[in-house]
PDB file of C-alpha atoms and ligand atoms in Angstrom:
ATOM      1  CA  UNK M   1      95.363  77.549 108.476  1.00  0.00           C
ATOM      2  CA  UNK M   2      96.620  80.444 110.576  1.00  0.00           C
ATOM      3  CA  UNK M   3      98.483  82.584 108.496  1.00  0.00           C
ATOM      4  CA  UNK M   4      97.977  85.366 110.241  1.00  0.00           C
ATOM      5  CA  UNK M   5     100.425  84.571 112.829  1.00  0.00           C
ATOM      6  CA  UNK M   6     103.202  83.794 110.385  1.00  0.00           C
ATOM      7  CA  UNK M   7     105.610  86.366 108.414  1.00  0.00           C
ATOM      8  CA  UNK M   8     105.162  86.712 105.042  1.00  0.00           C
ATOM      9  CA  UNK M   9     108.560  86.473 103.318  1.00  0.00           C
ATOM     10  CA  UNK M  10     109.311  89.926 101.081  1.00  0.00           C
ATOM     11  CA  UNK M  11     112.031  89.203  98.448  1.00  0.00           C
ATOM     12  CA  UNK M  12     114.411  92.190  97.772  1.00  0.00           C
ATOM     13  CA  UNK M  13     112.467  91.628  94.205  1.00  0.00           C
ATOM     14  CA  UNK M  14     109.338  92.503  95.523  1.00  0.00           C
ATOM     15  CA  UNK M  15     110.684  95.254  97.617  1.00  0.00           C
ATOM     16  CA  UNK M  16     111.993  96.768  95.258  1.00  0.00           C
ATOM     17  CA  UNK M  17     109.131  96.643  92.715  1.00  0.00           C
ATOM     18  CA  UNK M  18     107.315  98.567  95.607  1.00  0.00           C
ATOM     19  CA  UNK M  19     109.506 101.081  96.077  1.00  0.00           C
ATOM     20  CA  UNK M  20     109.630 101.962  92.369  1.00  0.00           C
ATOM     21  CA  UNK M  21     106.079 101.639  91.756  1.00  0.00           C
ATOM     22  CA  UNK M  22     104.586 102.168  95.166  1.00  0.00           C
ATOM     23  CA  UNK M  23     102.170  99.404  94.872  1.00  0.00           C
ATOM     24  CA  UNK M  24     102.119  95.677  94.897  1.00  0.00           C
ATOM     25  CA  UNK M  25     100.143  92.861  94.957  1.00  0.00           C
ATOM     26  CA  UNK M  26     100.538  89.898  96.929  1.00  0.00           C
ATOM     27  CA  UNK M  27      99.008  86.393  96.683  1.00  0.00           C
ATOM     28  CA  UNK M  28      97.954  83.873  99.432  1.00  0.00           C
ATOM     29  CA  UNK M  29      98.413  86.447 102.194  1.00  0.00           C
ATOM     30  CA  UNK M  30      95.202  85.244 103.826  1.00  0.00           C
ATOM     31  CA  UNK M  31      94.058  81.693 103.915  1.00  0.00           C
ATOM     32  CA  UNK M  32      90.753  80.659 102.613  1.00  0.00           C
ATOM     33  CA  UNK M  33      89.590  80.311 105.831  1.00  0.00           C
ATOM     34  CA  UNK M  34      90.748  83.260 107.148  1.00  0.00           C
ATOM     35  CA  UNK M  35      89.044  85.363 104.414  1.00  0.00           C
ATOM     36  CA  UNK M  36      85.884  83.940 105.617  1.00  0.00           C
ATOM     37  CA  UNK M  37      86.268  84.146 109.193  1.00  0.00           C
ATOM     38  CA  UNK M  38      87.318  88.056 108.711  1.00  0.00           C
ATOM     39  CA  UNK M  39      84.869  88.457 106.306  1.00  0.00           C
ATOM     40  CA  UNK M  40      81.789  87.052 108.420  1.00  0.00           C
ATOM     41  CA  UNK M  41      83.321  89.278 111.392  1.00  0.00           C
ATOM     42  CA  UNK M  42      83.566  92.099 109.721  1.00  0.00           C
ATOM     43  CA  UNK M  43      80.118  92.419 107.752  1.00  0.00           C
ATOM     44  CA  UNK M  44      78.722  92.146 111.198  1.00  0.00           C
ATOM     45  CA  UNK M  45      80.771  94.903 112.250  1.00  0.00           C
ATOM     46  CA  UNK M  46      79.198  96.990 109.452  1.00  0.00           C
ATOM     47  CA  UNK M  47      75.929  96.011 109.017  1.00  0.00           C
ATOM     48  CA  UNK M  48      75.864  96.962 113.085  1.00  0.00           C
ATOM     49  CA  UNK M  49      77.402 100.184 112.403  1.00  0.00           C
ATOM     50  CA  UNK M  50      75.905 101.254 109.188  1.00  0.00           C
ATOM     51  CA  UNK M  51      73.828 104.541 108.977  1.00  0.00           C
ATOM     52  CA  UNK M  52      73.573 104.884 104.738  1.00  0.00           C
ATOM     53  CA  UNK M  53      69.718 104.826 104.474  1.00  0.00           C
ATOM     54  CA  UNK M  54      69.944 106.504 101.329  1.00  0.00           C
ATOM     55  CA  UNK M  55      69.109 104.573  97.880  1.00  0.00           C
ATOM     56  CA  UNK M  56      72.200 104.568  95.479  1.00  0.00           C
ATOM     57  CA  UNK M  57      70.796 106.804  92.940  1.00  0.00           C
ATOM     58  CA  UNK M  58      69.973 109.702  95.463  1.00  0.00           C
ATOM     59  CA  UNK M  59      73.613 109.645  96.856  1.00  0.00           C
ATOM     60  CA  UNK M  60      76.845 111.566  95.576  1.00  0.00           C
ATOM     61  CA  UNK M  61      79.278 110.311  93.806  1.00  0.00           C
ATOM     62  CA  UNK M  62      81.278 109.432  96.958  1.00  0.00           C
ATOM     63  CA  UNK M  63      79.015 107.955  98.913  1.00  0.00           C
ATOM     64  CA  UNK M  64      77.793 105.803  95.916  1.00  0.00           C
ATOM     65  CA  UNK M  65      81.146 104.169  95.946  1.00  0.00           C
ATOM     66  CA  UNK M  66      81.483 102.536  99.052  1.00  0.00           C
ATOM     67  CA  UNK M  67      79.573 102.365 102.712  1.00  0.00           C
ATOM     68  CA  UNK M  68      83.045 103.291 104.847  1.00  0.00           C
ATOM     69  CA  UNK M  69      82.897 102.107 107.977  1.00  0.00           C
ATOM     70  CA  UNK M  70      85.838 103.192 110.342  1.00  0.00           C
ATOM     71  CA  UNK M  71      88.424 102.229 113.468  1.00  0.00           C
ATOM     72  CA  UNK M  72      86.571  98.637 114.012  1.00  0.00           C
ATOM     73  CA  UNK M  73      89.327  97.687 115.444  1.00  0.00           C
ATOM     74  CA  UNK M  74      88.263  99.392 118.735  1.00  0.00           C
ATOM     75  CA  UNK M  75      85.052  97.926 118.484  1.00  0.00           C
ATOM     76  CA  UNK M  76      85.946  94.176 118.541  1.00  0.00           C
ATOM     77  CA  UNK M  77      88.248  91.908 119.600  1.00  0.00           C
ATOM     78  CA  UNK M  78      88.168  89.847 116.721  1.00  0.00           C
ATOM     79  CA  UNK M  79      88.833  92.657 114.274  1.00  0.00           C
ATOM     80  CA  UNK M  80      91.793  93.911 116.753  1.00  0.00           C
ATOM     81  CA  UNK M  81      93.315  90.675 116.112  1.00  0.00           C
ATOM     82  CA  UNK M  82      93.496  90.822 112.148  1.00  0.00           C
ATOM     83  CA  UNK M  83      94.337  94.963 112.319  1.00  0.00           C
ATOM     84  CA  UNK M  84      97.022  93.993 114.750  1.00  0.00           C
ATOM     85  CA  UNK M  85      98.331  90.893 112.994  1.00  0.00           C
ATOM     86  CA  UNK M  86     101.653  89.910 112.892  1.00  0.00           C
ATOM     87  CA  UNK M  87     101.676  89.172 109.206  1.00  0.00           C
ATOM     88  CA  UNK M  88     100.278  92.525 107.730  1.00  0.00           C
ATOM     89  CA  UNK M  89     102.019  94.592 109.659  1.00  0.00           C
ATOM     90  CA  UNK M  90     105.749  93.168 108.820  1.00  0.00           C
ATOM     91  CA  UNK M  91     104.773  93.485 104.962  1.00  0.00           C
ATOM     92  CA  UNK M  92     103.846  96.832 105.550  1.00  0.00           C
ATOM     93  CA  UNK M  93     107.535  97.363 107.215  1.00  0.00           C
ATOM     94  CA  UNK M  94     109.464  95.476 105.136  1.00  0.00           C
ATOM     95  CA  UNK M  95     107.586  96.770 102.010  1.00  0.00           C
ATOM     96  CA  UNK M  96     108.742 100.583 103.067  1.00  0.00           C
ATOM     97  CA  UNK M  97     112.082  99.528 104.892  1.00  0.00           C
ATOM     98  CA  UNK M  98     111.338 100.922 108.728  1.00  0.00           C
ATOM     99  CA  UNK M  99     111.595  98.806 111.838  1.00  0.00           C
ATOM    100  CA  UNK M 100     108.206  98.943 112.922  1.00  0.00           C
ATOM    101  CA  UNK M 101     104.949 100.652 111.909  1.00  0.00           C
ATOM    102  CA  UNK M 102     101.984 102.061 113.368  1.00  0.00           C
ATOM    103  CA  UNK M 103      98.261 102.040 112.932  1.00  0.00           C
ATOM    104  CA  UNK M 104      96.850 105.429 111.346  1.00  0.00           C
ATOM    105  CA  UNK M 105      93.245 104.276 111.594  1.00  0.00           C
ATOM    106  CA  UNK M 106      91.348 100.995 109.387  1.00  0.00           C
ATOM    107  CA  UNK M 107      88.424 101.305 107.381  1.00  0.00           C
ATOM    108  CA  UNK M 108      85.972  99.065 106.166  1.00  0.00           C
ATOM    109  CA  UNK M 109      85.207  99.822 102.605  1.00  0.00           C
ATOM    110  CA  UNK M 110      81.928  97.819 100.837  1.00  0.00           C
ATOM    111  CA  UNK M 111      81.033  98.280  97.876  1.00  0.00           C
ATOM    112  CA  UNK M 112      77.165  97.678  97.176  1.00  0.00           C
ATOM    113  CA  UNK M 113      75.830  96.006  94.217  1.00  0.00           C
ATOM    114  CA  UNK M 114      74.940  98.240  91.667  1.00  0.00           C
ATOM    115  CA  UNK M 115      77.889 100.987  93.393  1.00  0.00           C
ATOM    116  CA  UNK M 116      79.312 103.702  91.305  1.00  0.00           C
ATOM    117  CA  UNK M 117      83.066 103.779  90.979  1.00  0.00           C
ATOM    118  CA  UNK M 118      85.704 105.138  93.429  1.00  0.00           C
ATOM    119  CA  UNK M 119      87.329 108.173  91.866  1.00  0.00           C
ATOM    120  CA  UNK M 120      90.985 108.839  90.959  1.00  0.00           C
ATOM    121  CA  UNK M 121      92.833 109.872  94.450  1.00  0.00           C
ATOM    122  CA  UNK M 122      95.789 110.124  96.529  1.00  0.00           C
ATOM    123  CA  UNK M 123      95.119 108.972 100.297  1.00  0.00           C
ATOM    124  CA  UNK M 124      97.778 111.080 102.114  1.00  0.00           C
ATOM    125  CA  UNK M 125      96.312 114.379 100.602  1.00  0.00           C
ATOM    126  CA  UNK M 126      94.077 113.549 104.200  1.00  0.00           C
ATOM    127  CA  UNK M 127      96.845 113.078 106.703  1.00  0.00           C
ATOM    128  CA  UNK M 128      98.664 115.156 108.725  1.00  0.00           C
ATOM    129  CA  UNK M 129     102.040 112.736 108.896  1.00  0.00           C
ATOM    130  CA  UNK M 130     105.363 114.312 107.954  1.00  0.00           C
ATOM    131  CA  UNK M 131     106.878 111.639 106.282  1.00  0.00           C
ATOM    132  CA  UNK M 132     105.784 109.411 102.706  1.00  0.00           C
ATOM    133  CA  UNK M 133     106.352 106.408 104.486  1.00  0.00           C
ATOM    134  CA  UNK M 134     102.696 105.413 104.912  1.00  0.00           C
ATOM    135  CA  UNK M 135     100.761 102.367 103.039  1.00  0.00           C
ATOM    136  CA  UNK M 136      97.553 100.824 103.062  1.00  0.00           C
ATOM    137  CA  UNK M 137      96.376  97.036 102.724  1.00  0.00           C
ATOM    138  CA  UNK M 138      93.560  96.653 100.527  1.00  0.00           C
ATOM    139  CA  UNK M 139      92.263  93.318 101.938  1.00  0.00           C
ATOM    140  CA  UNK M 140      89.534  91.952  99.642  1.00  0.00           C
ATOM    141  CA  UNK M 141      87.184  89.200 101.544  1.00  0.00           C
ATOM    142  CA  UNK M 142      85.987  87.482  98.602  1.00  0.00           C
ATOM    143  CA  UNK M 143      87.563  86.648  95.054  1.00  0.00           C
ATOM    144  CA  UNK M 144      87.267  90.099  93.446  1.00  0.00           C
ATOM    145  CA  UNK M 145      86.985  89.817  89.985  1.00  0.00           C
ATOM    146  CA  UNK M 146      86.914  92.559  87.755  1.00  0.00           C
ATOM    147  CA  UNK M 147      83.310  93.281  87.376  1.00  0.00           C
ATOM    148  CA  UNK M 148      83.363  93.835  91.240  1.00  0.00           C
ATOM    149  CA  UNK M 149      85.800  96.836  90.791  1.00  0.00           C
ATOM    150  CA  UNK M 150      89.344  95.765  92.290  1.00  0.00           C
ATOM    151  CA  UNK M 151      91.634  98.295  93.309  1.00  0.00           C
ATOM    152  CA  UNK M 152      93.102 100.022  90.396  1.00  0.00           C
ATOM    153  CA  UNK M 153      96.879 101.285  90.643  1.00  0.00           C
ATOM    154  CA  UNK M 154      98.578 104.262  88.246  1.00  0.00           C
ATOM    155  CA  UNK M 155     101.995 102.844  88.661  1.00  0.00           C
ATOM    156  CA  UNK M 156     104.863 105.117  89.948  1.00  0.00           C
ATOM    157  CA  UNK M 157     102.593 107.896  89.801  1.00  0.00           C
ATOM    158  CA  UNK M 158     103.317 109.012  93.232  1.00  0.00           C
ATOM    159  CA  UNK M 159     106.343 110.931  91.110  1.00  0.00           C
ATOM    160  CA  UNK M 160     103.555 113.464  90.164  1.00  0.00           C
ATOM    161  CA  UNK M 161     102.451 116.302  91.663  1.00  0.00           C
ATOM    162  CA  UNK M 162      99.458 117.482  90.231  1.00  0.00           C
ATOM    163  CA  UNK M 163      96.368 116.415  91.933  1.00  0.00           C
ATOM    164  CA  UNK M 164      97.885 116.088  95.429  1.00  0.00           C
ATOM    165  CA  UNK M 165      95.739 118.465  96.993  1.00  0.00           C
ATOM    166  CA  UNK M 166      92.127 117.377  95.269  1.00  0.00           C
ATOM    167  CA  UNK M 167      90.075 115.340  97.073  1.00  0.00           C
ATOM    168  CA  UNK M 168      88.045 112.708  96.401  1.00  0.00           C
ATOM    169  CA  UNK M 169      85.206 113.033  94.307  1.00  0.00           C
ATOM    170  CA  UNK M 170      83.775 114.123  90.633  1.00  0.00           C
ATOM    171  CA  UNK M 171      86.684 116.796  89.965  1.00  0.00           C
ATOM    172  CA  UNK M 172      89.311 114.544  90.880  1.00  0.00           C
ATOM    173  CA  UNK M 173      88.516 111.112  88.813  1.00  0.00           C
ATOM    174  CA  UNK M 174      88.678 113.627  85.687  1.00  0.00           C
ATOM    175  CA  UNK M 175      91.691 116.030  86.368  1.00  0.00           C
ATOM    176  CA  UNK M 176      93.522 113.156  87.915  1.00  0.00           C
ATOM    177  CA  UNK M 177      92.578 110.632  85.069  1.00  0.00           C
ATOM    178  CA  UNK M 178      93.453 113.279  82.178  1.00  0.00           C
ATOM    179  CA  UNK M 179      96.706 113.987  84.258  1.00  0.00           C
ATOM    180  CA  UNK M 180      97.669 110.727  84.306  1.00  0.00           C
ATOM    181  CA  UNK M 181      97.109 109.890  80.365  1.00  0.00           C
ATOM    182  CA  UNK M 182      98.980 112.910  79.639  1.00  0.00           C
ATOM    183  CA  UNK M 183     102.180 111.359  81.756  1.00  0.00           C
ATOM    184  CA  UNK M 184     101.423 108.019  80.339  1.00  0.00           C
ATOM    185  CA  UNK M 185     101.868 106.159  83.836  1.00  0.00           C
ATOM    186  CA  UNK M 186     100.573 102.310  83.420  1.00  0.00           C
ATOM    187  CA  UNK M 187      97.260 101.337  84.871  1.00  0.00           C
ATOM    188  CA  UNK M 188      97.032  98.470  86.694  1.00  0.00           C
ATOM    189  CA  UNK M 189      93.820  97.078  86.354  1.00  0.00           C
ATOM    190  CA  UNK M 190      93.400  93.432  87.669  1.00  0.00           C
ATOM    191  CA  UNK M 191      91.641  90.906  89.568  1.00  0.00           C
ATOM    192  CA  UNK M 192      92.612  89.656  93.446  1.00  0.00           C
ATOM    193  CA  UNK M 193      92.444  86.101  93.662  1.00  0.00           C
ATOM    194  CA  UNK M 194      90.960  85.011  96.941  1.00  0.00           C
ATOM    195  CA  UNK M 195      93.565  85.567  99.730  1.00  0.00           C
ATOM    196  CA  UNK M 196      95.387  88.045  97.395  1.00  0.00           C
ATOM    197  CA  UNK M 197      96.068  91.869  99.346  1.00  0.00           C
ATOM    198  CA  UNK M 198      97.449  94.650  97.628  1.00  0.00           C
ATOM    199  CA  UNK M 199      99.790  97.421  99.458  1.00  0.00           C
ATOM    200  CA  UNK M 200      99.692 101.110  98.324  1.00  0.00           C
ATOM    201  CA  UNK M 201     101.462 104.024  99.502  1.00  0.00           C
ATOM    202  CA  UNK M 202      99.747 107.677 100.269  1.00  0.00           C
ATOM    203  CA  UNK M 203     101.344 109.496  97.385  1.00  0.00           C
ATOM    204  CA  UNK M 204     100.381 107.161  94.583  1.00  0.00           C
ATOM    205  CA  UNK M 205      97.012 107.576  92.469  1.00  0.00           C
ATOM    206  CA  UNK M 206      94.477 104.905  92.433  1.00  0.00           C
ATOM    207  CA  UNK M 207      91.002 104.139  91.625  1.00  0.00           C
ATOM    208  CA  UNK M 208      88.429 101.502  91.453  1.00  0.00           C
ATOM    209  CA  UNK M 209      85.354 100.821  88.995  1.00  0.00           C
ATOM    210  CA  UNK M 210      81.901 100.650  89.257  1.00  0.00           C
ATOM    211  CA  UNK M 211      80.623  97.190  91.317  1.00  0.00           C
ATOM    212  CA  UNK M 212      78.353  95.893  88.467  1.00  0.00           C
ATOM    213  CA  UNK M 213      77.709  92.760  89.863  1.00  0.00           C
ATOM    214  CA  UNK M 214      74.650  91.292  91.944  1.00  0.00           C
ATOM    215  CA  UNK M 215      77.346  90.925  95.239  1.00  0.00           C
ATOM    216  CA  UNK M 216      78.899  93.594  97.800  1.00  0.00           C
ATOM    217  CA  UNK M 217      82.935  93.830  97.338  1.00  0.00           C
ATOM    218  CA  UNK M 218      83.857  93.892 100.573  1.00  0.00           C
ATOM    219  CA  UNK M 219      87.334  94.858 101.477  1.00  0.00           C
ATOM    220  CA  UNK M 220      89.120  95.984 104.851  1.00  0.00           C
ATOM    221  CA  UNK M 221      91.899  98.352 104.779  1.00  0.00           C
ATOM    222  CA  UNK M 222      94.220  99.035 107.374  1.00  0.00           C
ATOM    223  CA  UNK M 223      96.583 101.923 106.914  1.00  0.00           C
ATOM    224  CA  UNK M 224      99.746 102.293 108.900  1.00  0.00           C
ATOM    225  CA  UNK M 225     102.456 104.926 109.058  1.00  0.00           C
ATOM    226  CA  UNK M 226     106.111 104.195 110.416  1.00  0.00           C
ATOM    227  CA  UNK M 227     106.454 104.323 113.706  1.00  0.00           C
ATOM    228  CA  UNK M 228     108.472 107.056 113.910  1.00  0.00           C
ATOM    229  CA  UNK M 229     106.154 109.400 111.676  1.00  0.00           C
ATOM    230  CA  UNK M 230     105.374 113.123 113.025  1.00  0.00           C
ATOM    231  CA  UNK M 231     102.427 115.185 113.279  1.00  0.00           C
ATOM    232  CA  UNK M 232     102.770 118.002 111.008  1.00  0.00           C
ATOM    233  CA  UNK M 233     101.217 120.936 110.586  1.00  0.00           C
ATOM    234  CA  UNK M 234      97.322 120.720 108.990  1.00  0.00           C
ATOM    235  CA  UNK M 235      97.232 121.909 104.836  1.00  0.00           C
ATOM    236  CA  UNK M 236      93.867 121.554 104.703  1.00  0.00           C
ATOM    237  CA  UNK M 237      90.410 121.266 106.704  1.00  0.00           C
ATOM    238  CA  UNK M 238      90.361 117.222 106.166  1.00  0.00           C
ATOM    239  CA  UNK M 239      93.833 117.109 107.641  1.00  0.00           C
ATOM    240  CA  UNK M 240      92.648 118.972 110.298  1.00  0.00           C
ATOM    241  CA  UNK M 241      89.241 116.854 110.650  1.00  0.00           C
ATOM    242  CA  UNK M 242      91.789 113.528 110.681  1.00  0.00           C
ATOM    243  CA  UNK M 243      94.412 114.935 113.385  1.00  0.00           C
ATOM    244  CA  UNK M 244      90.585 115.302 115.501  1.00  0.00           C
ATOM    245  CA  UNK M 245      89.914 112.329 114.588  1.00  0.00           C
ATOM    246  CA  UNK M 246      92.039 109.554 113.909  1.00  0.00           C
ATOM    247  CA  UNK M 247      95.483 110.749 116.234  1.00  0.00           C
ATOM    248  CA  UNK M 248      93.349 113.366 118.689  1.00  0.00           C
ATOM    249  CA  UNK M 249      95.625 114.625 121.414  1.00  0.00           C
ATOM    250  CA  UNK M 250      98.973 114.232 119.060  1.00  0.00           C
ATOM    251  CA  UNK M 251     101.146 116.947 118.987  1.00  0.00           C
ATOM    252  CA  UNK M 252     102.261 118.597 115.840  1.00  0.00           C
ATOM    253  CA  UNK M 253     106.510 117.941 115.598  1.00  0.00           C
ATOM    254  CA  UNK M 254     106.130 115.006 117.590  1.00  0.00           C
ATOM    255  CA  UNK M 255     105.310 111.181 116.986  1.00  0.00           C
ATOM    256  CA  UNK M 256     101.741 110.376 116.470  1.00  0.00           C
ATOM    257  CA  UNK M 257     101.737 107.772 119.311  1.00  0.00           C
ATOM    258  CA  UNK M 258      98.336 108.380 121.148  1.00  0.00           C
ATOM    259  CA  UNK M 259      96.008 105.893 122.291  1.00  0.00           C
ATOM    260  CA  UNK M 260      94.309 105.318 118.769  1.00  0.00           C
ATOM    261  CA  UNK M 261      98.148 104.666 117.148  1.00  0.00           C
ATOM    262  CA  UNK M 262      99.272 101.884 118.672  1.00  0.00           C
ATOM    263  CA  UNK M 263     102.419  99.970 117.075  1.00  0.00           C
ATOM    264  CA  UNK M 264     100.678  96.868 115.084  1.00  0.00           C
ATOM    265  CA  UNK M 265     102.540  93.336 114.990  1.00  0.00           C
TER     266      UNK M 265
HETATM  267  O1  LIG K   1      88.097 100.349  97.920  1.00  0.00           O
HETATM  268  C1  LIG K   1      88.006 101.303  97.179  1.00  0.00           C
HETATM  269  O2  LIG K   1      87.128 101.397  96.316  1.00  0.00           O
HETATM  270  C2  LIG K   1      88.996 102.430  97.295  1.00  0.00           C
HETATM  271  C3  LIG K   1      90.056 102.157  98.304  1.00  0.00           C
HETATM  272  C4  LIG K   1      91.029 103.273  98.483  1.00  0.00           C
HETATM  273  O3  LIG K   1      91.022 104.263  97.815  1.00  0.00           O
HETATM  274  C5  LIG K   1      92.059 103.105  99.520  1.00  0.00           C
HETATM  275  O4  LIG K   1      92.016 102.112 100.272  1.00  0.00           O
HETATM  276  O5  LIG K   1      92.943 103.966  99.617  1.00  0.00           O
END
């Protein structure tokens, strides 16, 4: 079934619940079939661009979380279609309440058997966008139960401040992590049912565990930003490695609307 191509009806229940807690999970987004369609497309897409040649145990605690595979989208027609889809991209809007939204850039993020966990973080500390309107979907492509290491959510912890401006990596998963004890936020620690996609916004903290089983997770993400968002002015050199990247040619005070940001849906 192509569901894909159809919307994806957001109750004022559920947007609500994401606006409080600037996370949500969603079930049957994706059909069975379309999991493993995307997912067969897509692990060819990374196995083709890989470059990790490194054994786990000799990498850093970032690169033992995930091989990260970016912008396939402009690689493939077949990925284009599920970054650009209809469906995805009017959750994202309706989830955060703006007409239309953009893409910032996708990622594929697999994690290999025996990978370490993905430390405490907050996306947006790497973007250069002016507004908090931004949200990634966390597309598993297999049943990801908890053994696997699902995405992990500190709800409504986008409210906090402290450990905005860490990035990802050793330092973070334990200031974050005591941080987040200390302000008693819930963690959200579950499993996705197959078809089930999860929608986060840059400001609030997540995580995900180790992959202890004898399987890659593998999950696409696709972040977008409302159309209208602004270039603003670098706070650090990873926003400034990500305007180079991901929006090149984008002027700061203006909308991000170059080639690579194209309006999805
Ligand atoms: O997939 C993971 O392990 C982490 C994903 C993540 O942090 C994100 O998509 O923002």
């Amino acid at each position: 079934m192509n569901n894909l191509a159809q919307p994806y009806p957001i109750s004022p229940e559920a947007k609500a619940f994401y606006q409080e807690n600037n996370y949500i999970k969603l079930k049957q987004v994706l059909s069975p079939e379309e999991v493993a369609h995307f997912s067969e497309v897509i692990s060819a897409e990374v196995q083709r661009k890989n470059t990790q040649e490194k054994l786990i145990e000799e990498r850093d605690t970032y690169s033992k979380a995930f091989l990260q595979i970016f912008n396939l989208w402009t690689e493939s027609e077949e990925v284009k279609k599920f970054v650009m889809s209809k469906r995805l991209a009017q959750i994202a809007s309706d989830l955060m309440g703006c007409e239309q939204v953009r893409i910032y850039h996708d990622q594929a993020l697999f994690k290999e058997a025996g990978g370490g966990i993905t430390p405490w973080h907050a996306d947006q500390y790497y973007w250069p966008i002016d507004t908090n309107n931004t949200i990634t979907a966390w597309i598993p492509l297999q049943a990801t139960p908890l053994e696997m290491g699902p995405l992990e959510f500190s709800a409504k912890s986008q409210q906090i401040v402290f450990g905005r401006d860490l990035q990802i990596g050793d330092d973070s998963e334990v200031q974050i992590k005591q941080n987040l004890r200390v302000n008693n936020f819930e963690h959200v620690i579950e499993a996705f049912d197959l078809g089930e996609v999860s929608f986060h916004s840059g400001w609030v903290f997540h995580r995900a565990g180790a992959n202890q089983t004898d399987q890659m997770r593998k999950v696409m993400t696709i972040i977008y930003m409302d159309a209208k968002a602004k270039l603003m002015n670098p706070k650090n050199d990873n926003q400034i490695h990500d305007w180079n990247t991901w929006c090149p040619g984008a002027k700061i005070g203006e909308v991000i609307d170059t080639e690579l940001n194209p309006i999805a849906g």
